[in-house]
Coordinates of C-alpha atoms and ligand atoms in Angstrom, one line a residue:
M1 CA -56.7 -68.6 8.5
T2 CA -57.7 -64.9 8.7
E3 CA -60.7 -64.8 6.4
L4 CA -63.4 -67.0 4.9
C5 CA -62.3 -67.2 1.3
F6 CA -60.9 -69.9 -1.1
A7 CA -57.3 -69.0 -0.8
E8 CA -57.3 -68.9 3.0
F9 CA -59.2 -72.2 3.2
A10 CA -56.8 -73.9 0.8
K11 CA -53.7 -72.7 2.6
C12 CA -55.2 -73.8 6.0
L13 CA -55.9 -77.2 4.5
Q14 CA -52.4 -77.3 3.1
S15 CA -51.0 -77.0 6.6
G16 CA -52.9 -80.0 7.8
I17 CA -52.6 -82.5 5.1
Q18 CA -49.9 -85.1 4.1
P19 CA -47.7 -84.6 1.1
P20 CA -48.0 -84.2 -1.8
N21 CA -49.5 -81.0 -0.7
D22 CA -48.0 -78.3 -3.0
D23 CA -50.3 -75.5 -4.1
K24 CA -51.5 -77.4 -7.2
D25 CA -52.1 -80.5 -5.2
V26 CA -54.3 -78.8 -2.7
V27 CA -56.2 -76.6 -5.3
G28 CA -56.7 -79.7 -7.4
L29 CA -57.9 -81.7 -4.5
L30 CA -60.5 -79.0 -3.7
L31 CA -61.6 -78.3 -7.2
S32 CA -61.0 -81.0 -9.7
W33 CA -63.8 -83.2 -8.6
I34 CA -66.1 -80.3 -9.5
T35 CA -64.4 -79.5 -12.9
D36 CA -64.6 -83.2 -13.7
M37 CA -68.4 -83.2 -13.4
P38 CA -70.3 -83.2 -16.7
G39 CA -71.6 -79.8 -17.8
V40 CA -69.0 -77.8 -15.9
A41 CA -67.5 -75.8 -18.8
D42 CA -66.1 -72.3 -19.6
K43 CA -67.8 -69.9 -21.8
K44 CA -66.5 -71.5 -24.9
G45 CA -67.8 -74.9 -23.7
N46 CA -64.4 -76.3 -22.9
P47 CA -63.7 -78.0 -19.5
V48 CA -62.2 -75.8 -16.8
N49 CA -58.5 -76.2 -16.8
I50 CA -56.9 -75.8 -13.4
A51 CA -53.7 -74.4 -15.0
P52 CA -50.7 -73.3 -12.9
S53 CA -51.5 -69.7 -13.4
L54 CA -55.0 -70.2 -12.1
V55 CA -53.7 -72.0 -9.1
S56 CA -51.3 -69.1 -8.4
D57 CA -53.8 -66.4 -9.0
L58 CA -56.4 -68.1 -6.8
L59 CA -53.9 -68.4 -3.9
K60 CA -52.8 -64.8 -4.3
R61 CA -56.5 -63.8 -4.3
K62 CA -56.0 -62.0 -7.7
V63 CA -59.1 -63.9 -9.2
D64 CA -62.3 -65.3 -8.0
V65 CA -63.0 -69.1 -8.3
P66 CA -64.0 -69.5 -12.0
K67 CA -67.8 -68.8 -12.7
A68 CA -68.3 -72.4 -14.1
I69 CA -67.2 -73.9 -10.8
K70 CA -69.2 -71.5 -8.7
N71 CA -72.3 -72.2 -10.9
A72 CA -71.9 -75.9 -10.2
C73 CA -71.9 -75.3 -6.5
T74 CA -75.3 -73.9 -5.8
T75 CA -77.3 -77.0 -4.9
K76 CA -78.0 -79.2 -1.9
K77 CA -76.9 -82.2 -4.0
V78 CA -73.4 -80.7 -4.5
V79 CA -73.0 -80.3 -0.7
T80 CA -73.7 -84.0 -0.4
E81 CA -71.1 -84.8 -3.1
A82 CA -68.6 -82.5 -1.4
I83 CA -69.0 -84.4 1.9
K84 CA -68.5 -87.7 0.1
H85 CA -65.4 -86.3 -1.6
C86 CA -63.9 -85.1 1.7
T87 CA -64.7 -88.5 3.3
A88 CA -63.0 -90.4 0.7
N89 CA -60.1 -88.1 -0.5
V90 CA -59.3 -85.6 2.4
I91 CA -60.0 -87.1 5.8
P92 CA -57.7 -90.2 5.1
Y93 CA -54.8 -88.0 4.2
L94 CA -54.9 -85.5 7.0
N95 CA -51.7 -85.2 9.0
P96 CA -52.8 -86.5 12.4
I97 CA -50.2 -84.4 14.1
L98 CA -51.3 -81.1 12.7
S99 CA -55.0 -81.7 11.7
D100 CA -56.3 -80.4 15.1
D101 CA -54.5 -77.1 14.6
M102 CA -55.9 -77.0 11.2
F103 CA -59.5 -77.5 12.4
E104 CA -59.1 -75.1 15.2
A105 CA -57.8 -72.4 12.8
M106 CA -60.8 -72.9 10.5
G107 CA -63.2 -72.8 13.4
K108 CA -61.8 -69.6 14.6
A109 CA -62.1 -68.1 11.1
V110 CA -65.8 -69.1 11.0
E111 CA -66.3 -67.6 14.5
A112 CA -64.5 -64.3 13.6
D113 CA -66.3 -63.7 10.3
T114 CA -68.8 -60.9 10.2
I115 CA -70.4 -61.8 6.9
I116 CA -71.5 -65.3 7.4
A117 CA -75.2 -65.9 8.4
I118 CA -75.6 -66.7 12.1
K119 CA -77.5 -70.0 11.2
K120 CA -74.5 -71.1 9.0
K121 CA -72.0 -70.2 11.6
K122 CA -73.8 -72.3 14.2
E123 CA -74.2 -75.2 11.9
L124 CA -70.6 -75.3 11.0
T125 CA -69.4 -74.8 14.7
A126 CA -71.7 -77.7 15.7
L127 CA -70.2 -80.0 13.1
L128 CA -66.7 -79.2 14.3
K129 CA -67.8 -79.6 18.0
N130 CA -69.3 -83.0 17.3
G131 CA -66.3 -84.3 15.4
K132 CA -68.1 -84.5 12.0
E133 CA -64.9 -83.4 10.3
A134 CA -65.8 -84.6 6.7
E135 CA -69.2 -82.9 6.9
F136 CA -67.5 -79.8 8.2
L137 CA -64.9 -79.7 5.4
G138 CA -67.5 -80.5 2.6
Q139 CA -69.9 -77.8 3.9
M140 CA -67.0 -75.3 4.2
L141 CA -65.7 -76.0 0.8
I142 CA -69.0 -75.3 -0.9
Y143 CA -69.6 -72.3 1.2
I144 CA -66.1 -70.8 0.5
I145 CA -66.4 -71.4 -3.2
N146 CA -69.5 -69.3 -3.1
R147 CA -67.8 -66.4 -1.3
E148 CA -65.7 -63.8 -3.1
N149 CA -62.0 -64.8 -3.3
R150 CA -60.6 -61.5 -4.5
V151 CA -59.1 -59.1 -2.0
S152 CA -61.8 -56.5 -1.7
N153 CA -60.8 -52.9 -0.9
S154 CA -57.2 -52.0 -1.2
S155 CA -55.5 -48.7 -1.8
I156 CA -54.2 -47.5 -5.0
V157 CA -50.5 -48.1 -6.0
S158 CA -48.9 -44.9 -7.2
D159 CA -47.2 -46.7 -10.1
D160 CA -50.7 -47.5 -11.5
I161 CA -51.8 -43.8 -11.6
P162 CA -50.3 -43.2 -15.1
L163 CA -52.2 -46.1 -16.4
L164 CA -55.4 -45.0 -14.7
A165 CA -55.2 -41.5 -16.1
E166 CA -54.5 -42.9 -19.5
A167 CA -57.9 -44.9 -19.3
D168 CA -59.6 -41.8 -17.8
Y169 CA -60.3 -43.8 -14.6
E170 CA -62.8 -46.1 -16.2
C171 CA -62.6 -49.6 -17.6
P172 CA -62.1 -49.2 -21.3
L173 CA -64.4 -52.2 -21.9
C174 CA -67.4 -51.4 -19.8
H175 CA -66.8 -48.0 -18.6
A176 CA -67.1 -49.0 -14.9
P177 CA -65.2 -46.6 -12.6
L178 CA -61.9 -47.9 -11.6
V179 CA -61.5 -45.8 -8.4
D180 CA -64.1 -45.7 -5.7
Y181 CA -64.2 -43.5 -2.6
V182 CA -64.8 -44.8 0.8
K183 CA -65.0 -42.0 3.4
N184 CA -63.1 -39.9 0.8
T185 CA -60.3 -42.3 0.6
P186 CA -59.6 -43.5 -2.9
V187 CA -60.1 -47.4 -3.2
K188 CA -58.9 -49.6 -5.9
K189 CA -61.6 -51.2 -8.2
Y190 CA -59.3 -52.3 -11.0
E191 CA -56.5 -54.7 -11.9
V192 CA -53.4 -53.9 -14.1
I193 CA -53.1 -56.6 -16.6
K194 CA -50.5 -57.4 -19.3
I195 CA -52.0 -57.3 -22.8
Y196 CA -49.6 -60.0 -24.0
P197 CA -50.0 -62.3 -21.1
D198 CA -47.4 -63.8 -19.0
D199 CA -48.7 -67.3 -19.1
I200 CA -50.0 -68.5 -22.5
S201 CA -49.3 -72.1 -21.9
A202 CA -53.1 -73.0 -22.3
V203 CA -53.6 -70.8 -25.5
V204 CA -50.2 -71.1 -27.2
S205 CA -51.7 -72.0 -30.5
E206 CA -54.1 -69.1 -30.5
F207 CA -51.2 -66.7 -29.8
D208 CA -48.9 -68.4 -32.2
P209 CA -48.7 -65.7 -34.8
I210 CA -48.5 -62.8 -32.3
P211 CA -45.0 -61.8 -31.6
K212 CA -44.1 -61.5 -27.9
P213 CA -43.2 -58.0 -26.9
K214 CA -39.5 -57.4 -25.9
K215 CA -40.5 -56.0 -22.5
I216 CA -43.6 -57.8 -21.3
D217 CA -43.6 -55.7 -18.0
A218 CA -43.3 -52.4 -19.8
P219 CA -46.2 -49.9 -19.5
G220 CA -46.8 -50.3 -23.2
N221 CA -48.0 -53.8 -22.5
R222 CA -50.1 -52.9 -19.5
I223 CA -53.7 -51.8 -19.3
V224 CA -56.2 -51.2 -16.5
L225 CA -59.5 -53.0 -16.5
C226 CA -62.3 -53.4 -14.0
R227 CA -61.9 -56.5 -11.8
D228 CA -64.3 -58.7 -13.8
H229 CA -62.8 -57.9 -17.2
A230 CA -59.3 -58.2 -15.8
E231 CA -60.1 -61.7 -14.4
E232 CA -61.8 -62.9 -17.5
Y233 CA -58.6 -62.0 -19.5
M234 CA -56.2 -63.3 -16.9
V235 CA -58.0 -66.7 -16.6
E236 CA -58.9 -67.2 -20.2
P237 CA -56.9 -65.0 -22.7
T238 CA -58.0 -65.3 -26.2
A239 CA -56.3 -63.9 -29.4
E240 CA -59.5 -62.0 -30.2
D241 CA -59.5 -60.3 -26.9
Y242 CA -55.7 -59.6 -27.2
F243 CA -56.3 -57.7 -30.6
R244 CA -59.2 -55.7 -29.0
L245 CA -57.2 -54.7 -26.0
R246 CA -54.1 -53.9 -28.1
E247 CA -56.1 -51.6 -30.2
I248 CA -57.7 -49.9 -27.2
K249 CA -54.3 -49.5 -25.6
D250 CA -52.8 -47.9 -28.7
R251 CA -55.8 -45.5 -29.0
L252 CA -55.5 -44.6 -25.3
S253 CA -51.9 -44.0 -25.4
S254 CA -51.9 -41.8 -28.4
T255 CA -54.7 -39.7 -27.1
Y256 CA -53.3 -39.4 -23.7
S257 CA -49.9 -37.7 -23.4
L258 CA -48.7 -37.5 -19.8
R259 CA -49.7 -33.8 -19.3
V260 CA -49.5 -34.2 -15.5
D261 CA -46.3 -34.6 -13.7
I262 CA -46.7 -37.4 -11.2
N263 CA -43.3 -38.8 -10.7
D264 CA -41.2 -35.7 -10.2
A265 CA -39.4 -35.6 -6.8
T266 CA -38.7 -31.9 -7.0
L267 CA -42.5 -31.2 -7.0
E268 CA -42.8 -32.4 -3.5
D269 CA -40.3 -29.7 -2.4
E270 CA -42.1 -27.2 -4.5
I271 CA -45.5 -28.1 -2.9
Q272 CA -43.9 -27.7 0.5
N273 CA -42.6 -24.2 -0.4
V274 CA -46.1 -23.3 -1.5
L275 CA -47.6 -24.5 1.7
Y276 CA -45.1 -22.8 3.9
G277 CA -45.7 -19.7 1.9
L278 CA -49.5 -20.0 2.4
A279 CA -48.8 -20.5 6.2
G280 CA -47.9 -16.8 6.2
I281 CA -51.5 -15.8 5.6
T282 CA -52.5 -13.5 8.3
D283 CA -55.6 -11.7 7.1
D284 CA -58.1 -10.9 9.7
T285 CA -61.1 -12.0 7.6
E286 CA -63.7 -14.0 9.3
L287 CA -63.2 -17.7 9.1
E288 CA -65.5 -19.3 6.6
E289 CA -67.2 -22.4 7.8
L290 CA -65.9 -25.5 6.1
S291 CA -68.4 -27.9 4.8
L292 CA -68.4 -31.1 6.9
D293 CA -69.2 -33.5 4.1
A294 CA -66.6 -32.5 1.6
L295 CA -67.5 -33.3 -1.9
R296 CA -65.3 -35.3 -4.1
L297 CA -63.8 -34.3 -7.4
D298 CA -66.1 -36.4 -9.5
Q299 CA -69.2 -34.7 -8.1
K300 CA -67.8 -31.3 -8.6
I301 CA -66.2 -31.0 -12.1
L302 CA -68.6 -30.8 -15.0
P303 CA -68.7 -33.8 -17.2
E304 CA -67.8 -31.8 -20.2
N305 CA -64.5 -30.8 -18.6
R306 CA -63.2 -34.3 -18.9
L307 CA -59.4 -33.4 -19.3
L308 CA -59.6 -31.0 -16.3
K309 CA -61.2 -33.8 -14.2
N310 CA -58.6 -36.4 -15.4
D311 CA -55.7 -34.1 -14.5
E312 CA -57.1 -33.0 -11.1
T313 CA -57.8 -36.7 -10.3
T314 CA -54.4 -37.7 -11.1
R315 CA -52.9 -35.0 -9.1
V316 CA -55.0 -35.7 -6.1
L317 CA -54.3 -39.4 -6.1
R318 CA -50.6 -38.8 -6.3
Y319 CA -50.2 -35.9 -3.8
Y320 CA -53.2 -36.1 -1.5
N321 CA -51.6 -38.0 1.4
F322 CA -48.4 -35.9 1.0
I323 CA -50.3 -32.6 1.4
D324 CA -52.5 -34.0 4.2
N325 CA -49.4 -35.0 6.1
L326 CA -47.6 -31.7 5.6
F327 CA -50.7 -29.8 6.8
S328 CA -51.0 -32.0 9.9
A329 CA -47.3 -31.5 10.6
M330 CA -47.7 -27.7 10.2
D331 CA -50.8 -27.8 12.5
R332 CA -48.8 -29.7 15.1
D333 CA -45.8 -27.6 15.2
G334 CA -47.8 -24.3 14.8
T335 CA -46.1 -23.3 11.6
G336 CA -49.4 -23.1 9.8
D337 CA -53.1 -23.3 10.3
F338 CA -55.0 -25.4 7.9
D339 CA -58.4 -24.0 8.8
L340 CA -57.2 -20.4 8.1
I341 CA -55.6 -21.4 4.8
A342 CA -58.6 -23.4 3.6
S343 CA -60.9 -20.5 4.6
E344 CA -58.8 -18.1 2.6
I345 CA -58.9 -20.3 -0.5
E346 CA -62.6 -20.5 -0.2
V347 CA -62.9 -16.7 -0.1
A348 CA -60.8 -16.5 -3.1
Y349 CA -62.9 -19.2 -4.9
K350 CA -66.1 -17.3 -4.0
K351 CA -64.7 -14.1 -5.6
L352 CA -64.0 -16.1 -8.8
D353 CA -67.1 -18.0 -9.0
T354 CA -69.4 -15.4 -10.4
G355 CA -70.7 -17.4 -13.3
Q356 CA -68.4 -15.5 -15.7
L357 CA -65.5 -17.9 -15.6
S358 CA -65.4 -21.7 -16.7
Q359 CA -64.1 -24.2 -14.2
D360 CA -60.8 -24.4 -16.2
E361 CA -60.3 -20.6 -15.8
I362 CA -61.2 -20.8 -12.0
V363 CA -58.5 -23.4 -11.6
E364 CA -56.1 -21.3 -13.5
Q365 CA -56.9 -18.2 -11.4
L366 CA -56.8 -19.9 -8.2
A367 CA -53.3 -21.4 -9.0
E368 CA -52.2 -17.9 -9.8
W369 CA -53.6 -16.6 -6.5
I370 CA -51.9 -19.3 -4.6
K371 CA -48.7 -18.5 -6.3
N372 CA -48.9 -14.8 -5.4
K373 CA -50.1 -15.5 -1.8
S374 CA -47.3 -18.0 -1.2
G375 CA -44.7 -15.7 -2.7
V376 CA -43.3 -18.5 -4.8
G377 CA -42.1 -17.9 -8.4
N378 CA -43.6 -18.9 -11.8
R379 CA -41.3 -22.0 -11.6
N380 CA -43.7 -23.5 -8.8
M381 CA -46.9 -23.1 -10.9
R382 CA -47.3 -26.9 -11.2
A383 CA -47.1 -27.1 -7.5
C384 CA -49.7 -24.4 -7.1
H385 CA -52.0 -26.4 -9.4
I386 CA -51.7 -29.5 -7.3
V387 CA -52.6 -27.5 -4.1
V388 CA -55.7 -26.4 -6.0
A389 CA -56.5 -29.9 -6.8
Y390 CA -56.1 -30.9 -3.2
F391 CA -58.7 -28.2 -2.1
I392 CA -61.0 -29.3 -4.9
Q393 CA -61.0 -32.7 -3.4
N394 CA -61.0 -31.7 0.2
C395 CA -62.8 -28.5 0.7
E396 CA -65.0 -25.8 -0.8
V397 CA -63.6 -25.2 -4.1
F398 CA -66.3 -25.8 -6.7
R399 CA -69.9 -26.5 -5.4
E400 CA -71.6 -29.8 -6.3
I401 CA -72.9 -29.9 -9.8
P402 CA -76.7 -29.2 -9.6
K403 CA -78.5 -32.6 -10.4
Ligands
ZN501 ZN1 -65.0 -53.8 -17.3

């Protein structure tokens, strides 16, 4: 057990309990006594169904424990009920050979957790130490239901970038940003969902008149949503939501044509040529100081330049690490000097930033400048644009928009 979350707790319990102990058995054992309580209902007033898709999504940490269950787990009374439940339905069925390992793993997870309150940590540790196993499990269960189950920060998968760009990097339902930056590293705040869902066993009748797409995995059936909206749809898809998402998707894909080349293998070679070309810079100009807190793209490009922002974001997400690694390699083997190149680009930018040119025009001019400096031909213009995007993200190109 590596983390205090529902999925890890369920899997740990699974390792110490007698069969039947499949995923659905264990999740059912932990949650169905709550879903059976009167008043625990989803947003339509129906009982919460622990469907196979929910079991699988919970254990994969794709979704959080359903809100209806969380809401039922906020009182002292429910803790007492949980202890009773564990006394009657969990403790008698533990595997006596493996249950000590299981409890030890749970205790270590509590010990290692950095979020849990010290008081709670002490309380749980004491229960375990004093052999109060049912109380420990009951307390843990309610605590863990209240914690976030979804995997928090994770990095962006490059396959998702076209879908992100299509949605303009915001949730089409609530406009929440889908990419966040932690110390300048892009972090995933979205899920890709299938518009026609994989598993419609719980809602077959609602989806009855809707034809299933031929390729359910194709990009045409996928859309990016913020975590909350994605989860809502994954757990409880309705025909109404389906039509809404379908309409949004059709609108997004018709307005967004993939202007940016993001899956082009030759581009990496071209970028490399551009950088090696730039490495030849030998101007004796004074080095410009680089700003320590580099600003990010979204702080620098004016909101009215939406398309430019979208294109540059897409390029940065796709090629940022590639360019970063190339620069590191060049610095290491002495073939190029990042600081010198960055400083030159800043000088070039300052010459262009006289208030006469739009941001679009500055980007064009800088790409042109990079092309000339690196001695590559017009064929490498896209690569030059990507290098500009990298410097927008990383360095001095464009000042922060005045607030
Ligand atoms: Zn949303």
